[in-house]
Structures are given as structure tokens and as C-alpha cells.
């Protein structure tokens, strides 16, 4: 029986996670100005509500920093819009990969354009998730 996470796949995931600025649940709650004794529970509730993206790293819930408007203590609207559009087949890891890699439409990562090109990011994401149709 093959291993659950082949070494080459684990290496790719770790390299991707290492390339994204991540914070833990406590730090995310501070950023969102949420006072709680259960930051993990708050973040998990936000995930269930489709309001935030999380990733697991070494068994810990980690939150990509790119999705926050730190100045105003909130999750960016475009992130919530993307999460509403996202089909179930797109994992959080795959979504973060798409958001943090250079895109032809922007000449940079879509996440780098949050707050500037939100409509274009949503249009590009709609194209990305569109099912392939073969003639």
C-alpha cells in the first residue's frame, strides 16, 4: 500500500506553505480584533461560515495573512467572494496556490492585487474554476 503522503508530495506542500505568510489562530483573532479564550474555535467557526481561508501545517491551524485588511481589522471582501464561488473540488491549499502565484492577467499574484483589482481577480477566478469542456 502506498504511503498516504508520498515524500515528493509532502515536499511540494511544505515549499508552498513556506512561501506564504501564515499566522496562527491567536494572531488572526488579534488582527480581527476578536477577544477570545478560544481562538481556534473562532477561526474554525469562520471557516464553516465560508469567511476565511485556513491551511494546516504540522497539525496546527494556520491562516494566510494575505486575506486580511489589517488596518480595518477584517477579512477582505474579495476573499469572501472567492470563497462563495469556490467549488468543493478546490482545496484551500490549491486556492492559496492560485492566489499566490503569478497570473498572466496581473503580472503578479492575484493576492498582491487585493483591494486594487478585485473585479478582475473574481473574473480570473471564474475562468479558473470553469469546468473544462472537450468537444
mmCIF file of C-alpha atoms in Angstrom:
data_model
loop_
_atom_site.group_PDB
_atom_site.id
_atom_site.type_symbol
_atom_site.label_atom_id
_atom_site.label_comp_id
_atom_site.label_asym_id
_atom_site.label_seq_id
_atom_site.Cartn_x
_atom_site.Cartn_y
_atom_site.Cartn_z
ATOM 1 C CA UNK A 1 0.000 0.000 0.000
ATOM 2 C CA UNK A 2 1.496 3.397 -0.983
ATOM 3 C CA UNK A 3 2.126 5.955 1.761
ATOM 4 C CA UNK A 4 -0.655 8.445 2.447
ATOM 5 C CA UNK A 5 1.545 11.441 1.635
ATOM 6 C CA UNK A 6 4.387 10.443 -0.682
ATOM 7 C CA UNK A 7 7.634 12.300 0.168
ATOM 8 C CA UNK A 8 7.623 14.258 -3.084
ATOM 9 C CA UNK A 9 4.060 15.453 -2.472
ATOM 10 C CA UNK A 10 4.855 16.438 1.135
ATOM 11 C CA UNK A 11 7.868 18.399 -0.099
ATOM 12 C CA UNK A 12 5.765 20.340 -2.579
ATOM 13 C CA UNK A 13 3.170 21.158 0.082
ATOM 14 C CA UNK A 14 5.842 22.292 2.559
ATOM 15 C CA UNK A 15 7.516 24.503 -0.065
ATOM 16 C CA UNK A 16 4.164 26.106 -0.862
ATOM 17 C CA UNK A 17 3.354 26.640 2.812
ATOM 18 C CA UNK A 18 6.814 28.103 3.383
ATOM 19 C CA UNK A 19 6.216 30.605 0.581
ATOM 20 C CA UNK A 20 3.018 32.004 2.161
ATOM 21 C CA UNK A 21 2.990 34.355 5.149
ATOM 22 C CA UNK A 22 0.973 32.409 7.729
ATOM 23 C CA UNK A 23 -0.223 33.334 11.200
ATOM 24 C CA UNK A 24 -1.796 31.132 13.850
ATOM 25 C CA UNK A 25 -5.390 31.343 15.090
ATOM 26 C CA UNK A 26 -4.462 33.556 18.060
ATOM 27 C CA UNK A 27 -2.689 36.053 15.825
ATOM 28 C CA UNK A 28 -5.621 36.028 13.388
ATOM 29 C CA UNK A 29 -8.036 36.851 16.200
ATOM 30 C CA UNK A 30 -5.806 39.723 17.302
ATOM 31 C CA UNK A 31 -5.712 41.003 13.712
ATOM 32 C CA UNK A 32 -9.512 40.774 13.543
ATOM 33 C CA UNK A 33 -9.810 42.470 16.940
ATOM 34 C CA UNK A 34 -11.608 39.479 18.414
ATOM 35 C CA UNK A 35 -11.035 38.887 22.104
ATOM 36 C CA UNK A 36 -11.497 35.222 22.953
ATOM 37 C CA UNK A 37 -10.148 32.402 25.063
ATOM 38 C CA UNK A 38 -10.763 30.008 22.160
ATOM 39 C CA UNK A 39 -9.121 31.478 19.034
ATOM 40 C CA UNK A 40 -9.028 28.067 17.350
ATOM 41 C CA UNK A 41 -12.797 27.687 17.819
ATOM 42 C CA UNK A 42 -13.479 31.187 16.460
ATOM 43 C CA UNK A 43 -11.350 30.590 13.358
ATOM 44 C CA UNK A 44 -12.944 27.169 12.758
ATOM 45 C CA UNK A 45 -16.401 28.784 13.010
ATOM 46 C CA UNK A 46 -15.347 31.394 10.454
ATOM 47 C CA UNK A 47 -14.200 28.586 8.141
ATOM 48 C CA UNK A 48 -17.563 26.833 8.474
ATOM 49 C CA UNK A 49 -19.260 30.137 7.590
ATOM 50 C CA UNK A 50 -17.082 30.482 4.466
ATOM 51 C CA UNK A 51 -15.483 33.664 5.779
ATOM 52 C CA UNK A 52 -11.790 32.759 5.925
ATOM 53 C CA UNK A 53 -9.154 30.502 4.386
ATOM 54 C CA UNK A 54 -7.069 28.252 6.613
ATOM 55 C CA UNK A 55 -4.258 25.795 5.993
ATOM 56 C CA UNK A 56 -2.932 23.015 8.199
ATOM 57 C CA UNK A 57 0.783 22.985 8.946
ATOM 58 C CA UNK A 58 2.304 20.431 11.286
ATOM 59 C CA UNK A 59 -1.142 19.756 12.753
ATOM 60 C CA UNK A 60 -1.784 23.421 13.514
ATOM 61 C CA UNK A 61 -4.393 25.710 12.006
ATOM 62 C CA UNK A 62 -2.600 28.475 10.121
ATOM 63 C CA UNK A 63 -4.190 31.454 8.425
ATOM 64 C CA UNK A 64 -2.756 33.108 5.278
ATOM 65 C CA UNK A 65 -2.035 36.742 6.049
ATOM 66 C CA UNK A 66 -2.873 37.975 2.524
ATOM 67 C CA UNK A 67 -6.617 37.766 3.182
ATOM 68 C CA UNK A 68 -6.722 40.482 5.849
ATOM 69 C CA UNK A 69 -7.308 44.193 5.821
ATOM 70 C CA UNK A 70 -5.161 44.708 8.921
ATOM 71 C CA UNK A 71 -5.867 48.425 9.057
ATOM 72 C CA UNK A 72 -9.592 47.859 9.486
ATOM 73 C CA UNK A 73 -9.417 44.508 11.319
ATOM 74 C CA UNK A 74 -11.377 42.423 8.839
ATOM 75 C CA UNK A 75 -11.175 39.814 6.108
ATOM 76 C CA UNK A 76 -11.117 41.387 2.650
ATOM 77 C CA UNK A 77 -14.435 41.255 0.783
ATOM 78 C CA UNK A 78 -12.808 39.713 -2.292
ATOM 79 C CA UNK A 79 -11.740 36.702 -0.202
ATOM 80 C CA UNK A 80 -15.332 36.119 0.906
ATOM 81 C CA UNK A 81 -16.485 36.462 -2.715
ATOM 82 C CA UNK A 82 -13.899 33.916 -3.871
ATOM 83 C CA UNK A 83 -14.920 31.502 -1.117
ATOM 84 C CA UNK A 84 -18.564 31.782 -2.188
ATOM 85 C CA UNK A 85 -17.607 30.959 -5.792
ATOM 86 C CA UNK A 86 -15.155 28.168 -4.995
ATOM 87 C CA UNK A 87 -16.326 24.702 -5.961
ATOM 88 C CA UNK A 88 -15.811 21.843 -3.470
ATOM 89 C CA UNK A 89 -13.098 20.306 -5.683
ATOM 90 C CA UNK A 90 -10.769 23.257 -4.987
ATOM 91 C CA UNK A 91 -8.972 22.720 -1.672
ATOM 92 C CA UNK A 92 -7.690 25.559 0.478
ATOM 93 C CA UNK A 93 -4.142 24.613 -0.486
ATOM 94 C CA UNK A 94 -4.957 24.724 -4.190
ATOM 95 C CA UNK A 95 -6.811 28.016 -3.727
ATOM 96 C CA UNK A 96 -3.814 29.538 -1.943
ATOM 97 C CA UNK A 97 -1.547 28.254 -4.704
ATOM 98 C CA UNK A 98 -3.693 30.048 -7.297
ATOM 99 C CA UNK A 99 -3.855 33.230 -5.222
ATOM 100 C CA UNK A 100 -0.105 33.421 -4.556
ATOM 101 C CA UNK A 101 1.380 32.502 -7.923
ATOM 102 C CA UNK A 102 1.973 34.948 -10.740
ATOM 103 C CA UNK A 103 -1.044 35.274 -13.021
ATOM 104 C CA UNK A 104 -0.924 36.335 -16.651
ATOM 105 C CA UNK A 105 -3.727 38.892 -16.165
ATOM 106 C CA UNK A 106 -1.900 40.776 -13.429
ATOM 107 C CA UNK A 107 1.807 40.109 -13.946
ATOM 108 C CA UNK A 108 1.891 39.137 -10.271
ATOM 109 C CA UNK A 109 -0.066 37.030 -7.802
ATOM 110 C CA UNK A 110 -3.788 37.782 -7.559
ATOM 111 C CA UNK A 111 -3.409 38.197 -3.772
ATOM 112 C CA UNK A 112 -0.955 41.048 -4.442
ATOM 113 C CA UNK A 113 -3.779 42.895 -6.193
ATOM 114 C CA UNK A 114 -6.388 42.554 -3.442
ATOM 115 C CA UNK A 115 -8.084 45.902 -2.927
ATOM 116 C CA UNK A 116 -6.958 47.180 -6.344
ATOM 117 C CA UNK A 117 -8.189 44.689 -8.953
ATOM 118 C CA UNK A 118 -10.944 42.807 -7.094
ATOM 119 C CA UNK A 119 -13.361 42.597 -10.049
ATOM 120 C CA UNK A 120 -10.581 41.358 -12.345
ATOM 121 C CA UNK A 121 -9.487 38.796 -9.744
ATOM 122 C CA UNK A 122 -13.041 37.458 -9.484
ATOM 123 C CA UNK A 123 -13.312 37.263 -13.282
ATOM 124 C CA UNK A 124 -9.990 35.394 -13.477
ATOM 125 C CA UNK A 125 -11.091 33.029 -10.706
ATOM 126 C CA UNK A 126 -14.378 32.330 -12.507
ATOM 127 C CA UNK A 127 -12.377 31.344 -15.600
ATOM 128 C CA UNK A 128 -10.078 29.186 -13.477
ATOM 129 C CA UNK A 129 -12.912 27.202 -11.915
ATOM 130 C CA UNK A 130 -14.900 26.816 -15.118
ATOM 131 C CA UNK A 131 -15.132 23.109 -15.960
ATOM 132 C CA UNK A 132 -13.159 22.006 -18.986
ATOM 133 C CA UNK A 133 -15.335 21.108 -21.921
ATOM 134 C CA UNK A 134 -13.951 18.877 -24.598
ATOM 135 C CA UNK A 135 -15.614 18.754 -27.989
#
